[in-house]
CSV table of C-alpha atoms (C1' of nucleotides) in Angstrom, one decimal:
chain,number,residue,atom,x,y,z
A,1,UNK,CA,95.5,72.4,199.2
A,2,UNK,CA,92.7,73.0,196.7
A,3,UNK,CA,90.0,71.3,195.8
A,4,UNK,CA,87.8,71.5,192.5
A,5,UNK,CA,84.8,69.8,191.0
A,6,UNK,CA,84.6,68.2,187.9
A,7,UNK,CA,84.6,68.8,184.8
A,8,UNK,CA,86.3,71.8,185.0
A,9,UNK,CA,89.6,73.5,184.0
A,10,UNK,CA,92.4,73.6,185.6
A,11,UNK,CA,94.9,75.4,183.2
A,12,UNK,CA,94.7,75.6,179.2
A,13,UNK,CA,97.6,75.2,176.5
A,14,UNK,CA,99.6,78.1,176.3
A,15,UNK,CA,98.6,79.8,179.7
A,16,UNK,CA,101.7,81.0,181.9
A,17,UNK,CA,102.6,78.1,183.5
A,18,UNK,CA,102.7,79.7,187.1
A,19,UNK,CA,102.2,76.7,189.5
A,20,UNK,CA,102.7,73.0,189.6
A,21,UNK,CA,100.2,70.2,190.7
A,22,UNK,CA,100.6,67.4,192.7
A,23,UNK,CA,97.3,65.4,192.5
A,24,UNK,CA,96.3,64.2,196.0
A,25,UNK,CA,92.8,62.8,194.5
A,26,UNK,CA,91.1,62.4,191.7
A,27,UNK,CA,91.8,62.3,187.9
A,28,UNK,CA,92.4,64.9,185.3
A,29,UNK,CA,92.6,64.5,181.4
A,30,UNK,CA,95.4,65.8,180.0
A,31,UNK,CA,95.1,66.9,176.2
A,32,UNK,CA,96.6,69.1,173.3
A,33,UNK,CA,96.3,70.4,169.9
A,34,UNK,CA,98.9,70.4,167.6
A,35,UNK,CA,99.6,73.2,165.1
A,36,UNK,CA,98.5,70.9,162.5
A,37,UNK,CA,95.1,71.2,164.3
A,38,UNK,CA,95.2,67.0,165.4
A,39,UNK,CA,94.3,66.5,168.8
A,40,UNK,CA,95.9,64.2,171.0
A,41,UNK,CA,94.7,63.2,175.0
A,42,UNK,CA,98.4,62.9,176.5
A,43,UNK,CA,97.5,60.9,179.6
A,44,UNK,CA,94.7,60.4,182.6
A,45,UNK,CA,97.0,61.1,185.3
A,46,UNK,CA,95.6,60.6,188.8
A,47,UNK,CA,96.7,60.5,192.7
A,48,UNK,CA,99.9,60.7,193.5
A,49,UNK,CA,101.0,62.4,190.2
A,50,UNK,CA,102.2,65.7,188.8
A,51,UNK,CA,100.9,67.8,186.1
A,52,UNK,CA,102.1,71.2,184.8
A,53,UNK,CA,106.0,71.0,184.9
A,54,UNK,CA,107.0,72.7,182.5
A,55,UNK,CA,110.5,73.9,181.0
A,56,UNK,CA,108.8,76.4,178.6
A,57,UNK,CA,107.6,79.3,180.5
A,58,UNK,CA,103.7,78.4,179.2
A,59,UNK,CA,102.1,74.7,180.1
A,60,UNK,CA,102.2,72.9,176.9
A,61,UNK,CA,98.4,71.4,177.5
A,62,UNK,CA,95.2,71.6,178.4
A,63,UNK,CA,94.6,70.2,182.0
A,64,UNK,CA,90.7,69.7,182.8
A,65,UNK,CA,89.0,67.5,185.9
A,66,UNK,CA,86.9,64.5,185.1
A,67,UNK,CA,86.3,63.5,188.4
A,68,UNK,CA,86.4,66.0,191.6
A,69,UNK,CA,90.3,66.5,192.4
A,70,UNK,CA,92.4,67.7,194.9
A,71,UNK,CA,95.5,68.9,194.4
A,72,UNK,CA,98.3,70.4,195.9
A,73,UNK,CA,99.4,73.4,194.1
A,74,UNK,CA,103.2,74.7,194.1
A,75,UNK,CA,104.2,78.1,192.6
A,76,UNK,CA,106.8,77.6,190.0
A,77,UNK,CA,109.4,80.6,191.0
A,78,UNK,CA,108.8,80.2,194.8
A,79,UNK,CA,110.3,76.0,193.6
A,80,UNK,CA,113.9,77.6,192.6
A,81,UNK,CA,113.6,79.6,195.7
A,82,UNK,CA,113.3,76.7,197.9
A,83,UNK,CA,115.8,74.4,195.7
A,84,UNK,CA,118.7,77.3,196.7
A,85,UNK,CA,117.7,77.5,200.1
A,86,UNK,CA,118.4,73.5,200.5
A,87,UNK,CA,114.4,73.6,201.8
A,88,UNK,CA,113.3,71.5,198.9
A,89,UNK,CA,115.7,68.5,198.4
A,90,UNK,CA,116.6,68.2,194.5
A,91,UNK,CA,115.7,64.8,195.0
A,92,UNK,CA,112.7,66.0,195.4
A,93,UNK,CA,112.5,67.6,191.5
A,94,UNK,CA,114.1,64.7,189.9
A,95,UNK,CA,111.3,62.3,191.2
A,96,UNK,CA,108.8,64.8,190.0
A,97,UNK,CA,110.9,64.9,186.4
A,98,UNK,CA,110.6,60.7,186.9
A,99,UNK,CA,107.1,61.0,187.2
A,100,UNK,CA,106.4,62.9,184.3
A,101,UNK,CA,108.1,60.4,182.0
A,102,UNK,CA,107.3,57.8,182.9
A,103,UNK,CA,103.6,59.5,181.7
A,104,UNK,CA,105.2,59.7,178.6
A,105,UNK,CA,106.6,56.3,178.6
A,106,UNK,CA,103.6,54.3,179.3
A,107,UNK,CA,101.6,56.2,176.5
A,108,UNK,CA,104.2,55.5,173.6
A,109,UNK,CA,104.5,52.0,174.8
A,110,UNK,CA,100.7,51.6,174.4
A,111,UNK,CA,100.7,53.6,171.0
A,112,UNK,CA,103.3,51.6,170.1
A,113,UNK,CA,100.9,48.2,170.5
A,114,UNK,CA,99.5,47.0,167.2
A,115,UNK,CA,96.2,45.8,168.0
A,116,UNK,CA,93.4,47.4,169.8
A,117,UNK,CA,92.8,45.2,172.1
A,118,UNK,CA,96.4,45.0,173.3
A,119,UNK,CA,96.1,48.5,173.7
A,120,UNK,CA,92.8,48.9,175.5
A,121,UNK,CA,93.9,45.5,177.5
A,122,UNK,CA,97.4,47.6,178.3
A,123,UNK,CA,95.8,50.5,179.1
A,124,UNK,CA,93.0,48.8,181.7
A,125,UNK,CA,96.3,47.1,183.2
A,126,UNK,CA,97.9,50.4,183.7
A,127,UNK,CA,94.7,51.8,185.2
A,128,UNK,CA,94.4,49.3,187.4
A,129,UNK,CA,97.6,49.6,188.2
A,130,UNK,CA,97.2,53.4,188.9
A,131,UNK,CA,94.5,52.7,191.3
A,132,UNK,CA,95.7,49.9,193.5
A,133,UNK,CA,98.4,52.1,194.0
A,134,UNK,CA,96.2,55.0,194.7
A,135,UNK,CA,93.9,52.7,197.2
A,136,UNK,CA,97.0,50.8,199.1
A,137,UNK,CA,97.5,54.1,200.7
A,138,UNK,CA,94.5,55.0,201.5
A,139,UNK,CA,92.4,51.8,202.3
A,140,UNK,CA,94.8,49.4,202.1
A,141,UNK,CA,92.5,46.2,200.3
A,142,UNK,CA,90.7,47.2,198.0
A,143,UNK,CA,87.3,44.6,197.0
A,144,UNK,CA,89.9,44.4,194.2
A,145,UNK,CA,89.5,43.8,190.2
A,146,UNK,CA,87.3,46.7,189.6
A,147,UNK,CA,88.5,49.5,187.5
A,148,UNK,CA,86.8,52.8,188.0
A,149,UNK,CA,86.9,54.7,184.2
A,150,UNK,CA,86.3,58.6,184.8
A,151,UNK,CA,86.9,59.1,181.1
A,152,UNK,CA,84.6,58.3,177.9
A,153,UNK,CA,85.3,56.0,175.5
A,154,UNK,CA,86.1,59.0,172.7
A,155,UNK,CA,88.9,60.4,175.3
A,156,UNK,CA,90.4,56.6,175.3
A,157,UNK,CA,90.0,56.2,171.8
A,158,UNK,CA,91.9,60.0,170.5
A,159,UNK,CA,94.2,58.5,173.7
A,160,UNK,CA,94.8,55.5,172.1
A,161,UNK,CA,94.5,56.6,168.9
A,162,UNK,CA,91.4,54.3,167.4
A,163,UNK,CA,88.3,55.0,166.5
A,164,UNK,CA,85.4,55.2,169.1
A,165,UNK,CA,84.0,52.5,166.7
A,166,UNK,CA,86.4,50.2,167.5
A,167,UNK,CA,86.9,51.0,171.0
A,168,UNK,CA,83.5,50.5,171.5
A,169,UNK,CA,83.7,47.0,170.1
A,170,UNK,CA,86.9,46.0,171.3
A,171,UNK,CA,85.2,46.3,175.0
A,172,UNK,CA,82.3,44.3,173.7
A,173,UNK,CA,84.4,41.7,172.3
A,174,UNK,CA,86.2,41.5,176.3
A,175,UNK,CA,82.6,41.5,177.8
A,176,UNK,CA,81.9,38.4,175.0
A,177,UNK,CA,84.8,36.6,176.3
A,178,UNK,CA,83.8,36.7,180.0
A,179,UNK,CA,87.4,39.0,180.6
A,180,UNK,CA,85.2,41.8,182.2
A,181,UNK,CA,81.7,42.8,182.6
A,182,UNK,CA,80.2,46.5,183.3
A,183,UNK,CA,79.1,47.2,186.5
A,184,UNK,CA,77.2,50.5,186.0
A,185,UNK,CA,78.2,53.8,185.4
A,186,UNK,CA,78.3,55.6,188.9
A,187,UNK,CA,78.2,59.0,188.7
A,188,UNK,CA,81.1,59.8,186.2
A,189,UNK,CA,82.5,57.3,183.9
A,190,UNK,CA,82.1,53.6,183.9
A,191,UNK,CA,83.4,51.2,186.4
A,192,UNK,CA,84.6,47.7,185.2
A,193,UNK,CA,85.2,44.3,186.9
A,194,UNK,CA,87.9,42.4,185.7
A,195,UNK,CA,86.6,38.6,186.1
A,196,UNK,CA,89.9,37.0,184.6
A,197,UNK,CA,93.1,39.0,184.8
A,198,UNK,CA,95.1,36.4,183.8
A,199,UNK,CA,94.1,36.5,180.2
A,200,UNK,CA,93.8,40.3,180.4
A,201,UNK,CA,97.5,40.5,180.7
A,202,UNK,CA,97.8,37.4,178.1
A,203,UNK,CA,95.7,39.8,175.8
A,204,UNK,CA,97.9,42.5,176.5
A,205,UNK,CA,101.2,41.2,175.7
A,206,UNK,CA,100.5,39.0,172.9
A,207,UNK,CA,101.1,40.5,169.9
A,208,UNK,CA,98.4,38.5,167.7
A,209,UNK,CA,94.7,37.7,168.5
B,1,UNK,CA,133.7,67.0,176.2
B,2,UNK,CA,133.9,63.7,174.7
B,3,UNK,CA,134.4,61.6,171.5
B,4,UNK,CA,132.5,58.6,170.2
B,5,UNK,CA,133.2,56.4,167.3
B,6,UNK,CA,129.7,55.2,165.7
B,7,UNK,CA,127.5,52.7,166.8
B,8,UNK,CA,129.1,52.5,170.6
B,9,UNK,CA,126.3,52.0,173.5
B,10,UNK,CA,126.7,55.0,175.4
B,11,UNK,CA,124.9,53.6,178.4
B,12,UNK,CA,122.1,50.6,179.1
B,13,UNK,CA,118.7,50.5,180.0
B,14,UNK,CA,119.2,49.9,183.8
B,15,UNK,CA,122.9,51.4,184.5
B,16,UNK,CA,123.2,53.9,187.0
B,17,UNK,CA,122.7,57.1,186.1
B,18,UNK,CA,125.9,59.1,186.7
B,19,UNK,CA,126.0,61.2,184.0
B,20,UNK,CA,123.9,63.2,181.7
B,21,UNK,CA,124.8,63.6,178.3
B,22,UNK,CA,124.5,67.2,176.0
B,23,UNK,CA,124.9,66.6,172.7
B,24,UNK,CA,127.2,68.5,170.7
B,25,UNK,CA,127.4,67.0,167.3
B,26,UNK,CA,125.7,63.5,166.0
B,27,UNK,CA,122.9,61.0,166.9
B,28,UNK,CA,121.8,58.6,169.1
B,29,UNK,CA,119.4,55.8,169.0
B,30,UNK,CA,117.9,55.6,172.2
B,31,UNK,CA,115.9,52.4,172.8
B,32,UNK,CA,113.8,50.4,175.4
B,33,UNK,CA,112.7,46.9,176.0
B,34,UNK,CA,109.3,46.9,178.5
B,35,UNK,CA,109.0,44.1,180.9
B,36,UNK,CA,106.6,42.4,178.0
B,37,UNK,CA,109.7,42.1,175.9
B,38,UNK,CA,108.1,44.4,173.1
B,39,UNK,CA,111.0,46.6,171.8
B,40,UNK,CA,110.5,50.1,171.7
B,41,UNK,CA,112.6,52.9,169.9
B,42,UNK,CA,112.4,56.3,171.7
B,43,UNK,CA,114.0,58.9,169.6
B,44,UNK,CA,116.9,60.0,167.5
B,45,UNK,CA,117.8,62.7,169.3
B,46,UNK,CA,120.9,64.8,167.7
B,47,UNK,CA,122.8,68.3,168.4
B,48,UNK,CA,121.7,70.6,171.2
B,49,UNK,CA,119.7,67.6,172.8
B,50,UNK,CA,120.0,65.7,176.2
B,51,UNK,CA,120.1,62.4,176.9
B,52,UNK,CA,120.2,60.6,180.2
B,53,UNK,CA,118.3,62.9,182.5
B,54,UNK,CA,116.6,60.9,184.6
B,55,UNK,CA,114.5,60.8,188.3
B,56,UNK,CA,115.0,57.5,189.4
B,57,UNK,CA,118.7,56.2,190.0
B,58,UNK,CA,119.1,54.3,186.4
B,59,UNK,CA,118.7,55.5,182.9
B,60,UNK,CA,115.4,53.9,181.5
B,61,UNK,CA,116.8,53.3,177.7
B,62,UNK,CA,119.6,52.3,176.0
B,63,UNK,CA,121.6,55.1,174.3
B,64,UNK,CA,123.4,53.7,170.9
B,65,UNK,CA,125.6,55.9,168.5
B,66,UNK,CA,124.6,56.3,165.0
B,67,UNK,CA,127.4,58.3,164.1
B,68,UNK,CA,130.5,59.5,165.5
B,69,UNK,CA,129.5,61.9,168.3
B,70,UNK,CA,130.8,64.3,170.4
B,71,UNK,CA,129.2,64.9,173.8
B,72,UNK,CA,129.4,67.0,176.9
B,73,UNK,CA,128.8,64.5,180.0
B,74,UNK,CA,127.9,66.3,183.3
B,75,UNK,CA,128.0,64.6,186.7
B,76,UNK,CA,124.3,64.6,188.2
B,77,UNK,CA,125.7,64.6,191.7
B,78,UNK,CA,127.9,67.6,190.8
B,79,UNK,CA,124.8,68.6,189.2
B,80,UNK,CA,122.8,69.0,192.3
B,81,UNK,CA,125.8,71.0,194.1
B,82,UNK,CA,125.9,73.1,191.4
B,83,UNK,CA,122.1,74.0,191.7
B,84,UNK,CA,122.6,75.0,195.5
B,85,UNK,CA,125.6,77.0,195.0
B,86,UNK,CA,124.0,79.2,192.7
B,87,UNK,CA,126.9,78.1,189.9
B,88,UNK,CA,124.1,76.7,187.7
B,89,UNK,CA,120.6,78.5,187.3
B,90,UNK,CA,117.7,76.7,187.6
B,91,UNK,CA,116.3,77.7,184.3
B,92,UNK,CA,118.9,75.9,182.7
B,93,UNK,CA,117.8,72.5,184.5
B,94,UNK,CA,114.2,73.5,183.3
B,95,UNK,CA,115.6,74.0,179.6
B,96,UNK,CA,117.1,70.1,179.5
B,97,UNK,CA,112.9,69.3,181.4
B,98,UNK,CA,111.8,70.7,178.5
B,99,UNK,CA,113.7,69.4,175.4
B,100,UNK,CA,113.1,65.9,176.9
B,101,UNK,CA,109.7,66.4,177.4
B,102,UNK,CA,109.4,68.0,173.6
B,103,UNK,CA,111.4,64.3,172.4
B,104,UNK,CA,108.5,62.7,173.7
B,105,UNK,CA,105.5,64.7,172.4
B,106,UNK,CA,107.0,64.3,169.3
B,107,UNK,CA,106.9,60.9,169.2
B,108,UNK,CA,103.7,60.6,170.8
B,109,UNK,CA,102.2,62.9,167.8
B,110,UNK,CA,103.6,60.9,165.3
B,111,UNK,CA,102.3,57.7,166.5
B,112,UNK,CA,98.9,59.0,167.0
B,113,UNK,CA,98.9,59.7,163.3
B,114,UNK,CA,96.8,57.2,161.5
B,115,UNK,CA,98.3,56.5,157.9
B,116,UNK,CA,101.7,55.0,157.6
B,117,UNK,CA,102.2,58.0,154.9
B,118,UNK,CA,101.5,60.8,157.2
B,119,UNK,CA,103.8,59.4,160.2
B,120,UNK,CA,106.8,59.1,157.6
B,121,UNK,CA,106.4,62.4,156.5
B,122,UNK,CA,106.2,63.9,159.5
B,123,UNK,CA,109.3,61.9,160.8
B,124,UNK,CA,111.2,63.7,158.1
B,125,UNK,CA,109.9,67.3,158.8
B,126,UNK,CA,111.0,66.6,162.3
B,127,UNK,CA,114.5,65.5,161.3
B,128,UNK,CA,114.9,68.2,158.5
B,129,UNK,CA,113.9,70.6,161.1
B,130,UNK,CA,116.4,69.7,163.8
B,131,UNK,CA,119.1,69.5,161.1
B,132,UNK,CA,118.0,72.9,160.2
B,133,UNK,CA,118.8,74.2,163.4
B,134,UNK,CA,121.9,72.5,163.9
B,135,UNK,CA,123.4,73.6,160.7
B,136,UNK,CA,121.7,77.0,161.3
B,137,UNK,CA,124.1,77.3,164.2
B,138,UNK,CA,127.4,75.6,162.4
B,139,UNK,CA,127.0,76.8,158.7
B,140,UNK,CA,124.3,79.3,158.6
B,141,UNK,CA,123.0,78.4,154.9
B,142,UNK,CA,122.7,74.9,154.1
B,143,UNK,CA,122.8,73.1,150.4
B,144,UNK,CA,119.0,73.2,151.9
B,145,UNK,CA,116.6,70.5,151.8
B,146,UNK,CA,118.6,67.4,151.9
B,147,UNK,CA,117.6,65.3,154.8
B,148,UNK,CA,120.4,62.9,156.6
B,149,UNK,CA,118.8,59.7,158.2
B,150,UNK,CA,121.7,58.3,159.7
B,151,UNK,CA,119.4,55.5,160.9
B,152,UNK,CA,117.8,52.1,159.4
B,153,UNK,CA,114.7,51.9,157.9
B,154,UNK,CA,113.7,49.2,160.2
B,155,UNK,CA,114.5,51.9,163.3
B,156,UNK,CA,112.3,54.0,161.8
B,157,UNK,CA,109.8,51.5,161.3
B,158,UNK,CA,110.1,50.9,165.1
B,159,UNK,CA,109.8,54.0,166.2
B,160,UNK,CA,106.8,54.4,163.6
B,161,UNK,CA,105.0,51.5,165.1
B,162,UNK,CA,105.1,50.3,161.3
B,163,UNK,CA,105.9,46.9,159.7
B,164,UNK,CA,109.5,47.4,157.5
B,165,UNK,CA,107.9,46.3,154.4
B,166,UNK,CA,105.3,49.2,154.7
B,167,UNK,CA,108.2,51.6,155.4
B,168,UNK,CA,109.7,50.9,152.5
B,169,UNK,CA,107.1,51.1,150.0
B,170,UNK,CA,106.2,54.0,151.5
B,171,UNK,CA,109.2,55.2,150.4
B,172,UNK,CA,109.0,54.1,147.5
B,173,UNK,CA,105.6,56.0,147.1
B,174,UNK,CA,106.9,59.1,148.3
B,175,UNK,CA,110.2,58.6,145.5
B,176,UNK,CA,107.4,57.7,142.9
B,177,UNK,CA,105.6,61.0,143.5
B,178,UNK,CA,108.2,62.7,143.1
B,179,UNK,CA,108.2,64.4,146.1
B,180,UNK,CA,111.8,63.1,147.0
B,181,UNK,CA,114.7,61.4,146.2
B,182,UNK,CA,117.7,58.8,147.3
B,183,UNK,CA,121.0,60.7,147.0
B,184,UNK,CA,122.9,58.1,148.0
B,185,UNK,CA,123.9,55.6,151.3
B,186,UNK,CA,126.8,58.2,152.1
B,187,UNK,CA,128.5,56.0,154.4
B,188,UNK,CA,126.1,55.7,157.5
B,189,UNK,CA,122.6,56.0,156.7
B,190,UNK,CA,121.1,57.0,153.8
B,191,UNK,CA,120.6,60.9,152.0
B,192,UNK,CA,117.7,62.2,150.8
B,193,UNK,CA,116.7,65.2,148.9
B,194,UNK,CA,113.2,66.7,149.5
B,195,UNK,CA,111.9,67.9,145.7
B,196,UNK,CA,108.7,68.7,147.4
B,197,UNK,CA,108.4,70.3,150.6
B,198,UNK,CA,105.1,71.7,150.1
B,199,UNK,CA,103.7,68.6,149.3
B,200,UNK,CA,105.4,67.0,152.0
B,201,UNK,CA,103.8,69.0,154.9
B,202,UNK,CA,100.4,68.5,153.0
B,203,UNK,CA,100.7,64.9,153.3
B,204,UNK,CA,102.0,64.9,157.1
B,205,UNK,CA,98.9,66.9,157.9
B,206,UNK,CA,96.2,65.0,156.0
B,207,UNK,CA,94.6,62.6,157.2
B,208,UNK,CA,93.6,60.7,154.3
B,209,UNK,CA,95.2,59.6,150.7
C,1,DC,C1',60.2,66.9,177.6
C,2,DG,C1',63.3,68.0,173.9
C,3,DG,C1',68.5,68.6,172.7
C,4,DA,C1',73.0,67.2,173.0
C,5,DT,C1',76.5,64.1,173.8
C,6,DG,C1',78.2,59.5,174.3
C,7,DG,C1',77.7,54.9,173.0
C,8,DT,C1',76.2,50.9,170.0
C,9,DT,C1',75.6,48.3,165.8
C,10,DG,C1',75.8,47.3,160.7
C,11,DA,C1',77.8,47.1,156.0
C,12,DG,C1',81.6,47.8,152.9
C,13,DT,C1',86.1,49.1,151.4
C,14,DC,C1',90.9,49.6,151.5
C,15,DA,C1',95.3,49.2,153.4
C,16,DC,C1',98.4,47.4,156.5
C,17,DA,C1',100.6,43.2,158.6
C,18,DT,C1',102.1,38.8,157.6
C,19,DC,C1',104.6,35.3,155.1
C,20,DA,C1',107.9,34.3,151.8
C,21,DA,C1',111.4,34.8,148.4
C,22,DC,C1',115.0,37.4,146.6
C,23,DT,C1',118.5,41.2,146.0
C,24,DA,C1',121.9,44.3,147.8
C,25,DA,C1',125.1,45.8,150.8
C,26,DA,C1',128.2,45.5,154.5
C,27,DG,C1',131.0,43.4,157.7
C,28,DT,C1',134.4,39.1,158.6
C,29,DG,C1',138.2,36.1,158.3
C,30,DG,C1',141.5,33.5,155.7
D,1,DC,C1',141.6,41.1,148.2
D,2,DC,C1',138.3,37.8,147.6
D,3,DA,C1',134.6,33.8,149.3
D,4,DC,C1',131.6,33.7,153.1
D,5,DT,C1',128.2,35.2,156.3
D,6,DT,C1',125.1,38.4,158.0
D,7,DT,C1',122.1,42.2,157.9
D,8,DA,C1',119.2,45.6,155.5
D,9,DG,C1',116.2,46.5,152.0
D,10,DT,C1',112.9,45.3,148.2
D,11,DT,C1',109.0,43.1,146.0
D,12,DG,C1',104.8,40.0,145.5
D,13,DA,C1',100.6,37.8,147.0
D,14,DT,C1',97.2,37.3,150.5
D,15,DG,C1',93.8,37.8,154.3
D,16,DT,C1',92.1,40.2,157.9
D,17,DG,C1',90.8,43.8,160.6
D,18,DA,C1',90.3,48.7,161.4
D,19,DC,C1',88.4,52.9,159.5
D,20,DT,C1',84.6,55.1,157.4
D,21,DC,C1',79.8,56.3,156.8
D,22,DA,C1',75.4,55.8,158.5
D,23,DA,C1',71.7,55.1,161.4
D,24,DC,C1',70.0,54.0,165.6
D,25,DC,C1',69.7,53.7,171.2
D,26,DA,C1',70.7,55.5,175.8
D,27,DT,C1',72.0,58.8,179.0
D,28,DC,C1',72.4,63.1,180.9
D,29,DC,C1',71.4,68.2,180.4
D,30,DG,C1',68.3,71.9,181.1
DNA sequence: CGGATGGTTGAGTCACATCAACTAAAGTGG
DNA sequence: CCACTTTAGTTGATGTGACTCAACCATCCG
């Protein structure tokens, strides 16, 4: 078990990849650079996930902390060990592999979105999803509705691939419309309350307005 | 090993996932409808690819042929046995992680590209690429520069996060500038020839014009 | 108290989505 | 093998909305 503050790295593109993370708290930023130079944020993964499996002998991104993390590290070669000794079901791996798509899944669905406001609506859901699932574990009721944002608005908007412009004034335009309001910004990030969900998901789905 | 006529469903989103599927020679379509109803196209993947590796119990997409294909199913069950027994390395398994995890980033780079131009351009440098490397392996020199879509333009479109139209005329653009051109509808799909591959990866790189 | 970074707001342009109509091609059944 | 149906692709006209550029606040560093 390890624990780190934020803000800081936790393995870069191209490093050896030599262990395997299983976040127990916190959230991390995921991000890359292609050759072409093009950056792209790959996901916000938090508790619960896993970060750093990789086929390719080097991780493929750049993993940093936004918030303070713990994580529970697992070295890569010592993982085959355990598969052949029958200590580490292979169950085990194929939920892990799960995992890590369905990362990938959930960000080309949103890319896919046409709008952005179905894609910052989407992408609130999903965080909110992320965290009731995080606090059912650990608290079991959450005060519920609020949506704690570790990450700026430029890291949703290269995630979502807007401009911070229009990020910016896609969450005015949802504080206009009495879908959420800003609570404050504690610490790191933002944290959001969602005062109608309903239309948040409307918002979401539908593919105009 | 196993034979497939074109445009056969080779499994559904939501089927059990017995097997996992190594593709030998061809392409599939692989598809996905999110709970939202919004119709997403995941890849084209083709030879030396895997389809069907998944964590949880069901495959998460629909697989579709494009063209005949041959395949070479593996039981995951027997997949697992083979992992303890030493029969299969572990590296291999981390090979298929990492070609399904490359599909993805792929696709998740292309959508995060902002012009319509740019996306289609790089969709062709990533097909002309993997046909490179399949014929690398089959014929060693190709006629060269000829690119095979053996899907719709309305797939592409999908899997662009484009409107058809806009696919089409930039196309068209892309004939007008002489940069390729339509050899013909040779059976499934269409043919192109690439008259200008420098200016090609110029255009999948910049973001503007 | 500066300096840097992140966020907000405004004005203007261009390009993509949308709707609609039409052509081309491919698959279907007698 | 040819009418018929269906699907894929093309083209045009139009409006809107997101990007760009620019300047201005606010917030967090030291």
């Amino acid at each position: 078990m390890r624990n780190i503050a934020a803000n800081q790295m936790l393995f870069r593109q191209g490093d050896p990849s030599k262990y395997l993370f299983e976040i127990v708290s916190g959230t991390l930023k995921l991000s890359q650079v292609a050759e072409s130079g093009q950056q792209t944020i790959i996901g916000f993964p938090s508790s619960g996930e896993i970060v750093g499996l990789s086929g390719a002998g080097e991780y493929r991104y750049d993993a940093k902390t936004l918030t303070a993390v713990r994580l529970r590290p697992a070295r890569l070669k010592i993982l085959n060990r355990q598969l052949l000794q029958m200590r580490l079901a292979p169950e085990k791996l194929m939920d892990w592999i799960n995992v890590h798509e369905r990362l990938a899944e959930e960000h080309i669905a949103v890319l896919s979105l046409q709008s952005p406001l179905s894609k910052l609506a989407t992408l609130l859901l999903n965080q909110l999803a992320r965290q009731m699932k995080a606090n059912q574990i650990k608290i079991g009721r959450n005060a519920g509705k609020n949506i704690d944002l570790p990450m700026t608005q430029q890291d949703i908007a290269t995630y979502l691939a807007i401009a911070p412009e229009t990020c910016s004034r896609t969450m005015k335009k949802l504080r206009a419309d009495g879908i959420l309001e800003t609570i404050g910004r504690s610490g790191e990030g933002q944290l959001l309350k969602i005062l109608n969900l309903q239309r948040l998901r409307a918002i979401a789905n539908e593919p105009f307005l």
